Coordinates of C-alpha atoms in Angstrom, one line a residue:
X1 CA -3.3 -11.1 -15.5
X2 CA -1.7 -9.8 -12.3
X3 CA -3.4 -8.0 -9.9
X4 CA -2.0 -4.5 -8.1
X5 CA -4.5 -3.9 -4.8
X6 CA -3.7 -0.2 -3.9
X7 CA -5.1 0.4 -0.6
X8 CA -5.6 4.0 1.5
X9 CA -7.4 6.1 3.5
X10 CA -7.7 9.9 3.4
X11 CA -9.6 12.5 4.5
X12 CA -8.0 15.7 3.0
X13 CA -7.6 13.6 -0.6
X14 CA -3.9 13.8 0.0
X15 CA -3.3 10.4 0.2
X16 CA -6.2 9.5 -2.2
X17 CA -4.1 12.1 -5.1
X18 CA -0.8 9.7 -4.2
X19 CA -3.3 6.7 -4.1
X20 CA -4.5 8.1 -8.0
X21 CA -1.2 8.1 -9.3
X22 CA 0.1 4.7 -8.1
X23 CA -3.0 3.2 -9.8
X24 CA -2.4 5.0 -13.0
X25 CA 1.5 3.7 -12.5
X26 CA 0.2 0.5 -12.3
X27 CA -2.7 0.6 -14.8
X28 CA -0.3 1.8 -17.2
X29 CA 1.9 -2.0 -17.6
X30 CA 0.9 -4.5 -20.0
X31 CA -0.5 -7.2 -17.9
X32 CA -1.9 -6.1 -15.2
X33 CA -4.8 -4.7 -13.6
X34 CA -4.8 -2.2 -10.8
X35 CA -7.5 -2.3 -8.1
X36 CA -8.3 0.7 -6.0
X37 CA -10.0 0.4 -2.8
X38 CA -10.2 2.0 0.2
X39 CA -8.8 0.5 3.7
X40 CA -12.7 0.5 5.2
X41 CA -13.7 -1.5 2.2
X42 CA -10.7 -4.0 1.4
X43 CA -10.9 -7.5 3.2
X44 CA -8.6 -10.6 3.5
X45 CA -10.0 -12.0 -0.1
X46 CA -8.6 -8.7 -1.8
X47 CA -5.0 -9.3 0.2
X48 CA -5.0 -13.0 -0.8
X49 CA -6.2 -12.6 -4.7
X50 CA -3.7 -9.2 -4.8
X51 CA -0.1 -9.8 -6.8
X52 CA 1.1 -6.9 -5.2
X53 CA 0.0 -4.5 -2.9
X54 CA 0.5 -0.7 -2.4
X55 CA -0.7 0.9 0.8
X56 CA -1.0 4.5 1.3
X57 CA -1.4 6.1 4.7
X58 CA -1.6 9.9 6.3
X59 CA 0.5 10.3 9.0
X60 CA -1.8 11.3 12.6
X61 CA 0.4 11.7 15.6
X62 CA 3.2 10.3 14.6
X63 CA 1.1 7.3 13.6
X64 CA -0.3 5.3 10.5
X65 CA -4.6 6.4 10.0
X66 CA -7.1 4.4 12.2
X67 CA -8.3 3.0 8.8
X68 CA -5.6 1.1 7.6
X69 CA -4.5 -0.1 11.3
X70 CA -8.3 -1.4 11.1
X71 CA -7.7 -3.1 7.8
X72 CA -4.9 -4.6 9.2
X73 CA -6.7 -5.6 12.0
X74 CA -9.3 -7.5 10.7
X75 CA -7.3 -9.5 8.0
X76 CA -4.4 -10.4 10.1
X77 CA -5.7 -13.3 12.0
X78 CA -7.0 -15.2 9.1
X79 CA -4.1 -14.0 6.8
X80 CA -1.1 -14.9 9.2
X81 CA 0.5 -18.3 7.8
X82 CA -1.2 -18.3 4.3
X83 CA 0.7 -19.2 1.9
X84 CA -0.7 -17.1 -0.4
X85 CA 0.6 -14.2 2.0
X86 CA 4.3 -15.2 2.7
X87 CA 6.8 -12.6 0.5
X88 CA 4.0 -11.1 -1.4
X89 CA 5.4 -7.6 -2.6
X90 CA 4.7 -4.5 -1.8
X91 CA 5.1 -0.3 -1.6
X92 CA 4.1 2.2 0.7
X93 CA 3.4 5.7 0.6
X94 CA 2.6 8.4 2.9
X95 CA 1.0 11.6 2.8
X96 CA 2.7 13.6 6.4
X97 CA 2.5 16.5 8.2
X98 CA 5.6 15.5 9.9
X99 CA 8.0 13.7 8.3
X100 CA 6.4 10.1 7.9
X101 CA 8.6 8.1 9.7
X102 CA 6.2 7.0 12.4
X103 CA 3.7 6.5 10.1
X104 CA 6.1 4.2 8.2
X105 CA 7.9 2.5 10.6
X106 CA 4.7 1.5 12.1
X107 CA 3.3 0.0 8.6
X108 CA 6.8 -2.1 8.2
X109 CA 6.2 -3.3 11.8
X110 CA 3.0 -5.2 11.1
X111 CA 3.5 -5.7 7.5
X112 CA 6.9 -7.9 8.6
X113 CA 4.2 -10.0 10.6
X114 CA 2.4 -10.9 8.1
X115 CA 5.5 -11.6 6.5
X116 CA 5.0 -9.9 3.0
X117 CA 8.6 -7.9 1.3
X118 CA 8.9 -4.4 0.8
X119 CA 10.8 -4.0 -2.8
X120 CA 10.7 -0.1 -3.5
X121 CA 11.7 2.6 -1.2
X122 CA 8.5 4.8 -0.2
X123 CA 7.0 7.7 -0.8
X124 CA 6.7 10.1 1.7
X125 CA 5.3 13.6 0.5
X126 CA 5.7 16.3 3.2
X127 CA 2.8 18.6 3.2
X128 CA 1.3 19.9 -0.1
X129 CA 0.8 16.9 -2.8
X130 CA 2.6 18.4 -5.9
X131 CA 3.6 17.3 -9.3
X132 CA 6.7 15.8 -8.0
X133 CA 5.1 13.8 -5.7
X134 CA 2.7 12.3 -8.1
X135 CA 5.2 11.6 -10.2
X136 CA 7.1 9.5 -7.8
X137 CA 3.9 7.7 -7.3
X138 CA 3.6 7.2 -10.9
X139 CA 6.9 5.5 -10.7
X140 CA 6.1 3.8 -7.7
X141 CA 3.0 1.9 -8.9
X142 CA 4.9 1.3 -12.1
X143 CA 7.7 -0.8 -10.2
X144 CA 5.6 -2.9 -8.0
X145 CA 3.3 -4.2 -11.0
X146 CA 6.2 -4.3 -13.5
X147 CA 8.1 -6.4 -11.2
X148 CA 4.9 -8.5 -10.3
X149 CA 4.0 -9.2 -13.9
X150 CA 7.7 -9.8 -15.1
X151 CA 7.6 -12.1 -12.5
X152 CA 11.0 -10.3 -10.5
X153 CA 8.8 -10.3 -7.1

């Protein structure tokens, strides 16, 4: 069985609805198991066991949330050069006040060192979650496990 980790922070449960709806994208495919965890609670075991990962962030100042930076943080050192890590899949999406693209430039930047591959464009909901933005989570949880358990990524 494959394994989707989706990973966020949130404090005004914007991210966590986007978060919701990736995991049900992901739950939803035959053959796989979603995981959802916050970035405070997820550790390098989670990263290395994951098929897949989706990450989901708020944007503050132009900036990805303290959290997941932390997450990153603590996992890099002991994930950099794993094999287990090198091209592993994954999605982002962003809950922003703005328009994201600090927020999501800044993910791509570290998740290149750690040398894992992007395979879906993100989602970047500006202001108020609504229906539409769930449902391009939906999607986007969807695509990272089907492609995981068919094997694509």
């Amino acid at each position: 069985m494959k394994e989707i980790l989706v990973v966020y922070h949130s404090q005004t449960n914007h991210t966590y609805k986007m978060a919701q709806a990736v995991f049900g994208g992901a739950n939803s495919i035959e053959g796989v198991q979603a995981i959802l965890k916050r970035a405070n609670e997820t550790g390098l075991d989670d990263l290395l066991r994951c098929s897949g990962l989706a990450i989901g962030s708020p944007e503050y100042f132009g900036y990805m949330s303290g959290m997941i930076k932390d997450m990153f943080d603590r996992t890099y050192e002991d994930a950099y050069d794993r094999k287990e890590m090198f091209r592993k899949p994954y999605v982002l999406f962003i809950s922003a006040g703005n328009d994201g693209t600090g927020a999501l430039n800044s993910i791509r930047r570290i998740l290149k060192g750690y040398k894992f591959k992007e395979v879906y464009e993100p989602v970047i909901a500006k202001g108020e979650i609504d229906n539409k933005v769930l449902n391009q989570c939906e999607e986007l949880g969807k695509v990272i496990a089907a492609g995981c358990e068919a094997g694509i990524y």
